[in-house]
Coordinates of C-alpha atoms in Angstrom, one line a residue:
Chain S
X500 CA -47.8 -33.6 -30.3
X501 CA -45.0 -34.8 -32.4
X502 CA -41.4 -34.0 -31.6
X503 CA -39.9 -32.9 -34.9
X504 CA -36.3 -33.7 -35.5
X505 CA -34.8 -30.2 -35.0
X506 CA -31.6 -29.6 -37.0
X507 CA -28.7 -29.1 -34.6
X508 CA -26.4 -26.4 -35.8
X509 CA -22.7 -27.3 -35.9
X510 CA -21.9 -24.0 -34.2
X511 CA -24.0 -25.1 -31.2
X512 CA -22.2 -28.4 -31.0
X513 CA -18.8 -26.6 -31.1
X514 CA -20.0 -24.2 -28.2
X515 CA -21.1 -27.1 -26.0
X516 CA -18.0 -29.1 -26.8
X517 CA -15.6 -26.3 -25.9
X518 CA -17.6 -25.4 -22.7
X519 CA -17.7 -29.0 -21.6
X520 CA -14.0 -29.6 -22.3
X521 CA -13.0 -26.5 -20.4
X522 CA -15.3 -27.3 -17.5
X523 CA -13.7 -30.8 -17.3
X524 CA -10.2 -29.2 -17.2
X525 CA -11.3 -26.8 -14.4
X526 CA -12.9 -29.5 -12.3
X527 CA -10.6 -32.5 -12.9
X528 CA -8.1 -31.6 -10.2
X529 CA -11.0 -31.4 -7.7
X530 CA -12.3 -34.8 -8.9
X531 CA -8.8 -36.2 -8.6
X532 CA -8.5 -34.8 -5.1
X533 CA -11.8 -36.3 -4.0
X534 CA -11.0 -39.6 -5.5
X535 CA -7.4 -39.7 -4.0
X536 CA -8.8 -38.8 -0.6
X537 CA -10.5 -42.2 -0.5
X538 CA -7.6 -44.3 -1.5
X539 CA -4.6 -46.0 0.0
X540 CA -1.3 -44.1 -0.7
X541 CA -0.1 -46.8 -3.0
X542 CA -3.2 -46.6 -5.1
X543 CA -3.2 -42.8 -5.5
X544 CA -0.9 -42.8 -8.5
X545 CA -2.2 -46.0 -10.1
X546 CA -2.7 -45.5 -13.8
X547 CA -5.2 -45.6 -15.5
X548 CA -6.9 -43.6 -12.8
X549 CA -9.6 -45.5 -10.9
X550 CA -12.0 -42.5 -10.5
X551 CA -14.4 -44.2 -8.2
X552 CA -12.3 -46.3 -5.8
X553 CA -13.7 -49.9 -5.6
X554 CA -12.8 -49.9 -1.9
X555 CA -13.2 -46.3 -0.7
X556 CA -11.0 -45.8 2.3
X557 CA -13.2 -43.6 4.6
X558 CA -10.7 -44.1 7.3
X559 CA -8.6 -41.3 5.8
X560 CA -11.3 -38.8 6.9
X561 CA -11.1 -40.2 10.4
X562 CA -7.3 -40.2 10.7
X563 CA -6.8 -36.6 9.6
X564 CA -8.5 -35.3 12.8
X565 CA -6.0 -37.2 15.0
X566 CA -2.8 -36.7 13.1
X567 CA -2.9 -32.9 13.4
X568 CA -5.2 -30.7 15.5
X569 CA -7.4 -30.1 12.4
X570 CA -10.5 -29.2 14.5
X571 CA -8.5 -26.5 16.3
X572 CA -7.2 -25.1 13.0
X573 CA -10.7 -25.0 11.6
X574 CA -12.0 -23.3 14.8
X575 CA -9.2 -20.7 14.5
X576 CA -9.8 -20.0 10.9
X577 CA -13.5 -19.8 11.3
X578 CA -13.1 -17.4 14.2
X579 CA -10.8 -15.1 12.2
X580 CA -12.8 -15.3 9.0
X581 CA -16.1 -14.5 10.7
X582 CA -14.7 -11.6 12.7
X583 CA -12.8 -10.1 9.8
X584 CA -15.8 -10.5 7.4
X585 CA -18.2 -8.9 9.9
X586 CA -15.9 -6.0 10.7
X587 CA -15.1 -5.5 7.0
X588 CA -18.8 -5.4 6.1
X589 CA -19.7 -3.0 8.9
X590 CA -16.8 -0.5 8.7
X591 CA -16.7 -0.5 4.8
X592 CA -20.4 0.1 4.3
X593 CA -20.3 2.7 7.1
X594 CA -17.5 4.6 5.6
X595 CA -18.8 4.1 2.0
X596 CA -22.0 5.8 3.0
X597 CA -20.2 9.0 3.9
X598 CA -18.1 8.9 0.7
X599 CA -21.1 8.3 -1.5
X600 CA -23.8 10.4 0.1
X601 CA -22.4 13.0 2.5
X602 CA -20.4 16.2 2.1
X603 CA -17.5 17.0 4.2
X604 CA -14.1 18.7 4.0
X605 CA -11.2 16.7 2.5
X606 CA -13.6 14.1 1.1
X607 CA -11.8 13.7 -2.2
X608 CA -8.3 13.8 -0.6
X609 CA -9.2 11.0 1.8
X610 CA -10.8 8.9 -1.0
X611 CA -7.8 9.3 -3.2
X612 CA -5.7 7.9 -0.3
X613 CA -7.9 4.9 -0.3
X614 CA -7.7 4.4 -4.0
X615 CA -4.0 4.8 -4.1
X616 CA -3.4 2.0 -1.6
X617 CA -5.6 -0.5 -3.6
X618 CA -2.9 -0.6 -6.3
X619 CA -0.2 -1.0 -3.7
X620 CA 1.1 -4.6 -3.4
X621 CA 0.7 -5.8 0.2
X622 CA 4.2 -7.2 -0.1
X623 CA 5.5 -3.6 -0.3
X624 CA 4.5 -2.9 3.3
X625 CA 4.2 -6.3 4.8
X626 CA 7.6 -5.9 6.6
X627 CA 6.9 -2.5 8.3
X628 CA 3.4 -3.9 9.2
X629 CA 5.1 -6.8 10.8
X630 CA 7.4 -4.6 12.8
X631 CA 4.5 -2.4 13.9
X632 CA 2.6 -5.4 15.1
X633 CA 5.6 -6.6 17.0
X634 CA 5.9 -3.1 18.5
X635 CA 2.3 -3.4 19.7
X636 CA 3.0 -6.9 21.1
X637 CA 0.5 -8.4 18.7
X638 CA 2.8 -11.1 17.2
X639 CA 1.4 -14.5 17.8
X640 CA -2.1 -13.2 18.3
X641 CA -5.2 -13.5 16.2
X642 CA -5.8 -9.8 16.8
X643 CA -2.8 -9.0 14.5
X644 CA -4.5 -10.8 11.6
X645 CA -7.8 -9.2 12.3
X646 CA -6.2 -5.7 12.3
X647 CA -4.4 -6.6 9.1
X648 CA -7.5 -7.6 7.2
X649 CA -10.5 -5.9 8.6
X650 CA -10.0 -2.4 7.3
X651 CA -9.3 -2.6 3.6
X652 CA -9.5 0.1 1.1
X653 CA -11.0 -2.4 -1.3
X654 CA -14.1 -2.9 0.8
X655 CA -14.8 0.9 1.0
X656 CA -14.3 1.3 -2.7
X657 CA -16.6 -1.6 -3.6
X658 CA -19.4 -0.4 -1.3
X659 CA -19.1 3.2 -2.4
X660 CA -19.4 2.3 -6.0
X661 CA -22.6 0.5 -5.3
X662 CA -24.0 3.3 -3.1
X663 CA -23.3 5.8 -5.9
X664 CA -25.9 3.9 -8.0
X665 CA -28.6 4.4 -5.4
X666 CA -30.5 7.6 -6.1
X667 CA -29.7 10.5 -3.7
X668 CA -33.4 11.5 -3.7
X669 CA -34.1 8.4 -1.6
X670 CA -31.8 9.7 1.2
X671 CA -33.3 13.2 0.9
X672 CA -36.8 11.9 1.2
X673 CA -35.8 10.0 4.3
X674 CA -34.2 13.1 5.8
X675 CA -37.4 15.0 5.3
X676 CA -39.3 12.2 7.0
X677 CA -37.0 12.9 10.0
X678 CA -34.5 10.0 9.8
X679 CA -31.0 10.8 10.9
X680 CA -28.0 9.7 8.8
X681 CA -27.5 6.5 10.9
X682 CA -31.0 5.5 10.4
X683 CA -30.8 6.1 6.6
X684 CA -27.7 3.9 6.5
X685 CA -29.3 1.1 8.5
X686 CA -32.8 1.2 7.1
X687 CA -32.3 2.3 3.5
X688 CA -28.8 1.7 2.3
X689 CA -28.0 -1.6 3.9
X690 CA -31.1 -3.4 2.8
X691 CA -30.7 -2.1 -0.7
X692 CA -27.0 -3.2 -1.0
X693 CA -27.5 -7.0 -0.7
X694 CA -25.6 -7.7 -3.9
X695 CA -22.7 -5.6 -3.0
X696 CA -22.6 -7.0 0.6
X697 CA -22.7 -10.5 -0.8
X698 CA -19.9 -9.7 -3.2
X699 CA -17.8 -8.3 -0.4
X700 CA -18.7 -11.3 1.8
X701 CA -17.5 -13.7 -0.8
X702 CA -14.3 -11.8 -1.4
X703 CA -13.5 -11.3 2.3
X704 CA -14.5 -14.8 3.4
X705 CA -12.5 -16.4 0.6
X706 CA -9.4 -14.3 1.1
X707 CA -9.3 -14.6 4.8
X708 CA -10.1 -18.4 4.9
X709 CA -7.5 -19.1 2.2
X710 CA -4.9 -16.6 3.4
X711 CA -1.6 -18.2 3.7
X712 CA 1.2 -15.7 3.8
X713 CA -0.4 -13.6 6.6
X714 CA -0.8 -16.4 9.1
X715 CA 2.6 -17.9 8.1
X716 CA 4.3 -14.6 9.1
X717 CA 2.3 -13.8 12.2
X718 CA 1.4 -17.2 13.8
X719 CA 4.2 -19.5 14.9
X720 CA 2.4 -21.2 17.9
X721 CA 0.6 -24.4 16.8
X722 CA -2.5 -23.6 18.9
X723 CA -3.0 -20.4 16.9
X724 CA -2.5 -21.7 13.4
X725 CA -5.1 -21.6 10.7
X726 CA -6.2 -24.4 8.4
X727 CA -4.0 -23.3 5.5
X728 CA -0.9 -23.3 7.6
X729 CA -2.0 -26.6 9.2
X730 CA -2.5 -28.1 5.8
X731 CA 1.0 -26.9 4.7
X732 CA 2.4 -28.4 8.0
X733 CA 0.5 -31.7 7.3
X734 CA 2.0 -31.8 3.8
X735 CA 5.6 -31.5 5.0
X736 CA 5.1 -33.8 7.9
X737 CA 3.3 -36.6 6.1
X738 CA 4.6 -35.9 2.6
X739 CA 4.1 -39.5 1.4
X740 CA 0.6 -39.9 2.8
X741 CA -1.2 -38.7 -0.3
X742 CA -4.6 -40.0 0.7
X743 CA -4.5 -38.2 4.0
X744 CA -3.3 -35.0 2.5
X745 CA -6.1 -35.1 -0.1
X746 CA -8.7 -35.8 2.6
X747 CA -7.4 -32.7 4.7
X748 CA -7.5 -30.6 1.5
X749 CA -11.1 -31.6 0.8
X750 CA -12.0 -30.6 4.4
X751 CA -10.3 -27.2 3.9
X752 CA -12.3 -26.5 0.8
X753 CA -15.8 -27.3 2.1
X754 CA -16.5 -24.0 3.9
X755 CA -15.5 -21.9 1.0
X756 CA -17.6 -24.1 -1.3
X757 CA -20.6 -23.6 0.9
X758 CA -20.3 -19.9 1.2
X759 CA -19.6 -19.5 -2.5
X760 CA -22.6 -21.7 -3.6
X761 CA -24.9 -19.9 -1.1
X762 CA -24.0 -16.4 -2.3
X763 CA -22.9 -16.9 -5.9
X764 CA -26.2 -15.8 -7.5
X765 CA -25.5 -12.4 -6.0
X766 CA -22.0 -12.4 -7.2
X767 CA -22.3 -11.6 -10.9
X768 CA -24.9 -9.0 -10.0
X769 CA -22.6 -7.5 -7.4
X770 CA -19.6 -7.4 -9.6
X771 CA -21.7 -5.8 -12.3
X772 CA -23.5 -3.2 -10.2
X773 CA -20.6 -2.2 -8.1
X774 CA -18.7 -1.0 -11.1
X775 CA -15.9 -3.5 -10.6
X776 CA -16.1 -4.0 -14.4
X777 CA -14.4 -0.6 -14.7
Chain H
X1252 CA -31.4 17.5 15.2
X1253 CA -30.1 18.4 18.6
X1254 CA -28.6 21.9 18.4
X1255 CA -32.0 23.7 18.7
X1256 CA -31.7 23.1 22.4
X1257 CA -28.4 24.9 22.5
X1258 CA -27.3 25.9 26.0
X1259 CA -25.1 28.7 24.7
X1260 CA -26.0 32.3 25.5
X1261 CA -28.5 33.4 22.9
X1262 CA -29.7 29.9 22.5
X1263 CA -33.2 31.2 21.9
X1264 CA -32.1 33.1 18.8
X1265 CA -30.4 30.1 17.4
X1266 CA -33.5 28.1 18.0
X1267 CA -35.6 30.6 16.2
X1268 CA -33.2 30.9 13.4
X1269 CA -33.7 27.3 12.5
X1270 CA -35.6 27.4 9.2
X1271 CA -38.0 24.7 10.4
X1272 CA -39.1 26.8 13.4
X1273 CA -39.0 30.3 11.9
X1274 CA -42.7 31.2 11.7
X1275 CA -42.2 34.2 14.0
X1276 CA -39.0 35.4 12.5
X1277 CA -40.2 39.0 13.0
X1278 CA -39.4 38.7 16.7
X1279 CA -35.8 38.0 16.0
X1280 CA -33.5 41.0 16.4
X1281 CA -30.7 40.1 14.0
X1282 CA -31.8 37.0 12.2
X1283 CA -29.2 37.2 9.4
X1284 CA -26.2 37.0 11.6
X1285 CA -27.6 34.3 13.8
X1286 CA -28.6 32.2 10.8
X1287 CA -25.0 32.4 9.5
X1288 CA -23.8 31.0 12.8
X1289 CA -26.3 28.3 12.8
X1290 CA -25.5 27.3 9.3
X1291 CA -21.9 27.1 10.2
X1292 CA -22.7 24.9 13.2
X1293 CA -24.8 22.7 11.0
X1294 CA -22.0 22.3 8.6
X1295 CA -19.6 21.4 11.4
X1296 CA -22.2 19.0 12.7
X1297 CA -22.7 17.4 9.3
X1298 CA -18.9 17.0 8.9
X1299 CA -18.7 15.4 12.3
X1300 CA -21.5 13.0 11.4
X1301 CA -19.7 12.2 8.1
X1302 CA -16.4 11.7 9.9
X1303 CA -18.1 9.4 12.4
X1304 CA -19.1 7.2 9.5
X1305 CA -15.5 7.1 8.2
X1306 CA -13.6 6.9 11.5
X1307 CA -14.0 3.1 12.3
X1308 CA -12.5 2.1 8.9
X1309 CA -10.1 5.0 8.5
X1310 CA -8.4 4.6 11.9
X1311 CA -7.6 1.0 11.2
X1312 CA -6.7 1.7 7.7
X1313 CA -4.4 4.6 8.7
X1314 CA -2.6 2.7 11.4
X1315 CA -2.3 -0.7 9.7
X1316 CA -1.9 0.3 6.0
X1317 CA -1.1 3.9 5.4
X1318 CA 1.5 4.1 8.2
X1319 CA 3.4 1.0 7.2
X1320 CA 3.4 2.1 3.6
X1321 CA 5.2 5.4 4.5
X1322 CA 7.5 3.4 6.9
X1323 CA 8.3 1.0 4.0
X1324 CA 9.5 3.9 1.8
X1325 CA 11.7 5.2 4.6
X1326 CA 13.2 1.8 5.4
X1327 CA 14.4 1.4 1.8
X1328 CA 17.0 4.0 2.6
X1329 CA 18.1 2.4 5.9
X1330 CA 20.1 -0.6 7.1
X1331 CA 18.2 -2.6 9.7
X1332 CA 18.0 -6.1 10.9
X1333 CA 14.9 -5.5 13.0
X1334 CA 16.7 -5.4 16.4
X1335 CA 19.9 -3.4 16.3
X1336 CA 19.6 0.4 15.9
X1337 CA 18.5 1.7 12.5
X1338 CA 21.3 3.2 10.4
X1339 CA 20.9 5.6 7.5
X1340 CA 22.0 3.9 4.3
X1341 CA 21.5 6.5 1.6
X1342 CA 21.4 4.8 -1.7
X1343 CA 23.4 1.7 -0.6
X1344 CA 20.4 -0.6 -0.9
X1345 CA 19.7 0.8 -4.4
X1346 CA 23.2 0.2 -5.7
X1347 CA 23.2 -3.3 -4.2
X1348 CA 20.3 -4.2 -6.6
X1349 CA 22.6 -4.1 -9.6
X1350 CA 25.1 -6.6 -8.1
X1351 CA 22.5 -8.9 -6.8
X1352 CA 22.2 -11.8 -9.4
X1353 CA 19.1 -13.1 -7.6
X1354 CA 17.4 -9.8 -7.8
X1355 CA 18.1 -9.5 -11.6
X1356 CA 16.7 -13.0 -12.2
X1357 CA 13.7 -12.3 -10.0
X1358 CA 13.0 -9.1 -11.9
X1359 CA 13.1 -10.8 -15.3
X1360 CA 11.1 -13.7 -14.1
X1361 CA 8.4 -11.4 -12.9
X1362 CA 8.4 -9.6 -16.3
X1363 CA 8.2 -12.9 -18.2
X1364 CA 5.5 -14.3 -15.9
X1365 CA 3.4 -11.1 -16.5
X1366 CA 4.1 -10.9 -20.2
X1367 CA 2.9 -14.5 -20.8
X1368 CA 0.1 -14.9 -18.3
X1369 CA -1.7 -11.6 -18.7
X1370 CA -2.6 -11.9 -22.4
X1371 CA -3.3 -15.6 -22.1
X1372 CA -5.6 -15.2 -19.0
X1373 CA -7.4 -12.3 -20.7
X1374 CA -8.0 -14.2 -23.9
X1375 CA -9.3 -17.3 -22.1
X1376 CA -11.5 -15.2 -19.8
X1377 CA -13.0 -13.3 -22.8
X1378 CA -13.6 -16.4 -24.9
X1379 CA -15.3 -18.2 -22.0
X1380 CA -17.4 -15.2 -21.1
X1381 CA -18.7 -15.0 -24.7
X1382 CA -19.5 -18.7 -24.8
X1383 CA -21.3 -18.6 -21.4
X1384 CA -23.2 -15.4 -22.2
X1385 CA -25.3 -17.4 -24.7
X1386 CA -28.4 -19.1 -23.7
X1387 CA -27.1 -22.6 -23.4
X1388 CA -28.3 -25.5 -21.2
X1389 CA -26.7 -25.7 -17.8
X1390 CA -25.2 -22.2 -18.1
X1391 CA -25.2 -21.4 -14.4
X1392 CA -23.5 -24.7 -13.6
X1393 CA -20.7 -24.0 -16.1
X1394 CA -20.2 -20.5 -14.8
X1395 CA -19.9 -21.7 -11.3
X1396 CA -17.5 -24.5 -12.3
X1397 CA -15.2 -22.1 -14.1
X1398 CA -15.2 -19.8 -11.0
X1399 CA -14.5 -22.4 -8.4
X1400 CA -10.7 -22.7 -8.8
X1401 CA -10.5 -19.0 -8.0
X1402 CA -12.2 -19.4 -4.6
X1403 CA -10.5 -22.8 -3.8
X1404 CA -7.7 -22.8 -1.2
X1405 CA -4.4 -22.3 -2.9
X1406 CA -2.6 -24.7 -0.6
X1407 CA -5.0 -27.5 -1.3
X1408 CA -5.1 -27.0 -5.1
X1409 CA -1.4 -26.5 -5.4
X1410 CA -0.8 -29.9 -3.7
X1411 CA -3.1 -31.5 -6.2
X1412 CA -1.4 -29.7 -9.0
X1413 CA 2.0 -30.9 -7.8
X1414 CA 0.7 -34.5 -7.7
X1415 CA -1.1 -34.3 -11.1
X1416 CA 2.0 -32.9 -12.7
X1417 CA 4.4 -35.1 -10.9
X1418 CA 7.0 -36.0 -13.6
X1419 CA 7.4 -39.7 -12.6
X1420 CA 4.0 -40.8 -11.4
X1421 CA 1.5 -38.0 -12.2
X1422 CA -1.4 -38.7 -14.4
X1423 CA -0.5 -35.9 -16.9
X1424 CA 2.8 -37.5 -17.8
X1425 CA 1.3 -40.9 -17.7
X1426 CA -1.3 -39.7 -20.3
X1427 CA 1.5 -38.2 -22.4
X1428 CA 3.4 -41.4 -22.2
X1429 CA 0.4 -43.6 -23.3
X1430 CA -0.2 -41.4 -26.3
X1431 CA 3.3 -42.2 -27.4
X1432 CA 5.7 -39.5 -26.1
X1433 CA 9.0 -41.3 -25.2
X1434 CA 10.0 -41.1 -21.5
X1435 CA 13.1 -38.9 -22.1
X1436 CA 10.9 -36.3 -23.9
X1437 CA 8.3 -36.0 -21.1
X1438 CA 8.3 -32.6 -19.5
X1439 CA 9.8 -32.4 -16.0
X1440 CA 7.2 -29.7 -14.9
X1441 CA 8.0 -28.1 -11.6
X1442 CA 11.2 -30.1 -11.2
X1443 CA 12.7 -29.0 -14.5
X1444 CA 14.4 -25.6 -14.9
X1445 CA 12.9 -25.1 -18.3
X1446 CA 9.4 -26.2 -17.4
X1447 CA 9.0 -24.8 -13.9
X1448 CA 7.8 -21.3 -15.1
X1449 CA 5.4 -23.0 -17.5
X1450 CA 4.0 -25.0 -14.7
X1451 CA 3.5 -21.9 -12.5
X1452 CA 1.9 -19.9 -15.4
X1453 CA -0.5 -22.7 -16.3
X1454 CA -1.5 -23.0 -12.7
X1455 CA -2.1 -19.2 -12.5
X1456 CA -4.2 -19.2 -15.6
X1457 CA -6.3 -22.1 -14.4
X1458 CA -6.8 -20.6 -11.0
X1459 CA -7.7 -17.0 -11.9
X1460 CA -9.4 -17.3 -15.3
X1461 CA -12.9 -17.7 -13.9
X1462 CA -12.8 -14.5 -11.9
X1463 CA -12.0 -12.4 -14.9
X1464 CA -14.6 -14.3 -16.9
X1465 CA -17.2 -13.1 -14.4
X1466 CA -16.0 -9.5 -14.9
X1467 CA -16.3 -10.0 -18.7
X1468 CA -19.8 -11.4 -18.3
X1469 CA -20.8 -8.3 -16.4
X1470 CA -19.3 -6.2 -19.2
X1471 CA -21.1 -8.2 -21.9
X1472 CA -24.4 -7.8 -20.1
X1473 CA -23.9 -4.1 -20.2
X1474 CA -23.9 -4.0 -24.0
X1475 CA -27.0 -2.7 -25.6
X1476 CA -28.6 -5.5 -27.7
X1477 CA -29.8 -2.9 -30.3
X1478 CA -26.1 -2.5 -31.4
X1479 CA -26.1 -6.2 -32.5
X1480 CA -29.5 -5.8 -34.2
X1481 CA -28.2 -2.8 -36.1
X1482 CA -25.0 -4.7 -37.1
X1483 CA -27.2 -7.6 -38.2
X1484 CA -29.3 -5.3 -40.4
X1485 CA -26.1 -4.1 -42.0
X1486 CA -25.3 -7.7 -42.8
X1487 CA -22.5 -8.3 -40.3
X1488 CA -21.7 -11.9 -39.5
X1489 CA -20.8 -13.2 -36.1
X1490 CA -17.1 -12.5 -36.4
X1491 CA -17.7 -8.9 -37.7
X1492 CA -20.1 -8.3 -34.8
X1493 CA -17.5 -9.5 -32.4
X1494 CA -14.8 -7.2 -33.9
X1495 CA -17.0 -4.1 -34.5
X1496 CA -19.5 -4.3 -31.6
X1497 CA -18.3 -6.6 -28.8
X1498 CA -14.6 -5.6 -28.6
X1499 CA -15.1 -1.8 -28.7
X1500 CA -18.0 -2.0 -26.2
X1501 CA -15.9 -4.1 -23.9
X1502 CA -12.9 -1.7 -24.1
X1503 CA -13.4 -0.3 -20.5
X1504 CA -13.7 -3.9 -19.1
X1505 CA -10.6 -5.0 -21.0
X1506 CA -8.8 -2.0 -19.6
X1507 CA -9.9 -2.8 -16.0
X1508 CA -9.0 -6.5 -16.4
X1509 CA -5.6 -5.7 -17.9
X1510 CA -4.7 -3.4 -15.0
X1511 CA -5.9 -5.8 -12.4
X1512 CA -4.2 -8.8 -14.0
X1513 CA -0.9 -6.9 -14.4
X1514 CA -0.9 -5.8 -10.8
X1515 CA -1.8 -9.3 -9.7
X1516 CA 1.0 -10.9 -11.7
X1517 CA 3.6 -8.5 -10.4
X1518 CA 2.6 -9.6 -7.0
X1519 CA 2.7 -13.3 -7.7
X1520 CA 4.0 -15.2 -4.6
X1521 CA 1.8 -17.8 -3.1
X1522 CA 1.7 -20.1 -6.1
X1523 CA 5.4 -19.9 -6.5
X1524 CA 5.9 -20.7 -2.9
X1525 CA 3.6 -23.7 -3.0
X1526 CA 4.7 -25.2 -6.3
X1527 CA 8.4 -24.5 -7.0
X1528 CA 9.7 -22.4 -4.0
X1529 CA 11.5 -20.2 -6.6
X1530 CA 13.5 -23.1 -8.0
X1531 CA 15.0 -25.1 -9.5
X1532 CA 17.9 -22.7 -9.1
X1533 CA 16.4 -19.2 -9.6
X1534 CA 14.2 -20.3 -12.6
X1535 CA 10.9 -19.2 -10.9
X1536 CA 12.3 -16.7 -8.3
X1537 CA 10.0 -13.7 -8.5
X1538 CA 10.3 -10.2 -6.9
X1539 CA 7.9 -10.9 -4.0
X1540 CA 9.7 -14.2 -3.3
X1541 CA 13.0 -12.3 -3.1
X1542 CA 11.4 -9.7 -0.8
X1543 CA 10.1 -12.4 1.4
X1544 CA 13.5 -14.1 1.5
X1545 CA 15.4 -11.0 2.3
X1546 CA 12.9 -9.9 4.9
X1547 CA 12.0 -13.0 6.8
X1548 CA 14.9 -15.3 6.1
X1549 CA 17.9 -12.9 6.0
X1550 CA 16.3 -10.1 8.2
X1551 CA 17.8 -7.6 5.8
X1552 CA 14.8 -5.2 6.2
X1553 CA 16.3 -2.2 4.5
X1554 CA 17.3 -4.1 1.4
X1555 CA 14.0 -6.0 1.2
X1556 CA 12.1 -2.6 1.4
X1557 CA 14.2 -1.4 -1.5
X1558 CA 13.1 -4.3 -3.6
X1559 CA 9.6 -3.6 -2.5
X1560 CA 10.0 0.0 -3.6
X1561 CA 11.2 -1.2 -7.1
X1562 CA 8.1 -3.5 -7.3
X1563 CA 5.9 -0.6 -6.3
X1564 CA 7.4 1.7 -9.0
X1565 CA 7.0 -1.1 -11.5
X1566 CA 3.3 -1.4 -10.7
X1567 CA 3.0 2.4 -10.7
X1568 CA 4.7 2.8 -14.1
X1569 CA 2.6 0.1 -15.8
X1570 CA -0.6 1.4 -14.3
X1571 CA 0.1 5.0 -15.4
X1572 CA 1.1 3.9 -18.9
X1573 CA -2.1 1.9 -19.2
X1574 CA -4.2 4.8 -18.0
X1575 CA -2.5 7.1 -20.6
X1576 CA -3.1 4.6 -23.4
X1577 CA -6.7 4.2 -22.3
X1578 CA -7.2 8.0 -22.5
X1579 CA -5.6 8.2 -25.9
X1580 CA -8.0 5.6 -27.2

C-alpha cells in the first residue's frame, strides 16, 4: 500500500490553527499555575518563562499542608460537597418524577414557583436567608450550607426535563405489572436517567466545591472553613509566597478535575437531552 | 394498593367496587355510588403519593428559598441593622438610591459589563461550537479543554489571572514589552481605573465561554443534516449555509444562551471580588458587590434589600423583553 500525498485544504489548516490557539489560551493559565507551583518565589515571575523548572521545588507541595490546615479544609469541603450532591440528586429526581409523570392538584402552580426562582439572583435573598439561618442558630455550622444548597429549583427543573422525554407508556406498563410509584422511580426512571444525573452531579459538585460567597458569609470559625475560603486566607496571609499559593491552588483543582473527567462524556449528552439548550 | 382492605363501614362494598376485583358486581347493591367514593379516594391517594415525592425537596425549597425571597421584598421597605427592632421605612430606601453615587456607578458598571460581555461570550461560544462540531482529530480533548475553566475553582484561577496580568512583573505585559510596546503604554490591567473593567470582562469570557459552547454543541447536534444537503443542492456555500440554515436553526439555543448569560452577568460578583474588589475607585463596583457591602459590611439590611429589588426588577425586565422578542420572531 502506498500512502498518497493527500492535498490538505487551507480551510482545514485554518480550523486546526484556530482551535489550537484557543485551546492554548484556555489552558495556559493552568500550565503557568502548575509550573509556578514548583518554583521558588523569586523564579515565579522570571521572564522568559521557564515552563518546566530545571530544579522543581516539590517542597512547596509539602509545605502547604503545614502552613494552613489544608487537610481539614479539604475534609470539610468534601463532606459538604458529597452530602449536598447526594441530597440534591435524591430530592430533585424524586420531585421531578411527580412533576413529569404524576397528576395532582396545583401541579402547574407549584412548578411555576420553581421556575420563577431559577431566574432570581441568589444575591436578592442572601441577606434574609442569612437572618433566617441565624434565627435557627445555624450560623457557623455546615448544616446551614447544606440547607442552602441541597434543595434547588434548578435540579428539579433539569431532572423533570429529562423525565419528560421518557415515554409515559413505560410507567403505565410497570403499573400494570404491579409496581408502585416508588418502585417505578427506583427501578425504571433512575437507571434511565444516568446522563441527567451525571449532568446534575457535575453541576452540583462543581458549584458546591467551588462555592466561595456562601462559606464566606456563613463560616467564620477556622475549623469549619472550606478549601476556597482557606485558599483565600492563604493568599492574604502569604501574599508574596507565589509558589506555595500556586501549589495550594493546584490541590484545590484536582477533585473537580477528577469528577469532571470521569463524568464529562455524559455531560454533553445530559445537556442535550435535558432540554437545557432551550 | 392498600385501600381494598379498608376498615371503614361498608368496606366490603369498596373492595368489590375496585374494578380489578369486580367479577361479581351483581351482588353489589349500589355499585355506582360506591365506585364514585372509591375513585375519589384513589384520587386523594394518588395526590398524596405525588406530594410525598415532592415534599422532601419542596419543604427545603420553601423554607430556605421561597421564604427568604418574600422576606427580601418586605425588607426593602424597612430600616433594619439586623439587631435593633425593625422600622417601617416606606420608600426611604428607594429615594436613597438616587443620591447614592456608588449605587449609580454600580448600576452603570453592571450594564456596561453585561452589554460588552454577553455578545462577546455568545460569539466566541458559537464560533468554537461550530469548529468543534466538525470531525477533527482530538475533538474530545479540545472540547474538554475549552470547558475546563468553567469548572475550575474561581479563587484559584483568579489568583493566576492576577499574577499573569500583573502590570509590573506579569508575563502578559512582559510579552507586550518584548514585542515593542513602551513601558508607559503598557496596560495597568486590574490596577488601572481604565483597564480594570476590561480585565474583569476578559476573565469572565475566558471562564464561561466553554459552558455556552457545550450548549451550542447540543443545539448543533439537533439540526437535521438533510437541511444542509438541501442547501448544498441549491448551490449554497459554507457561509450561506451558516446564515440560512445554522443560525435560524439555532435560534432557540441562542435565545436560551442570551437569557442565561444576561442573568449571569447581572449577578457578577465573585470575579470582581477576587480580581479588583470593586476598584480602583468605583470603576468595577457592580450591583451585587454594592448589595454585599451594604448588607455585610454596613449592616444596612433594608437598603441592601432595596438594591437587590432593583437588581431583581432589572433581571425581570430584560428576561420579559427577551421572551417577547423571541415570540415575535
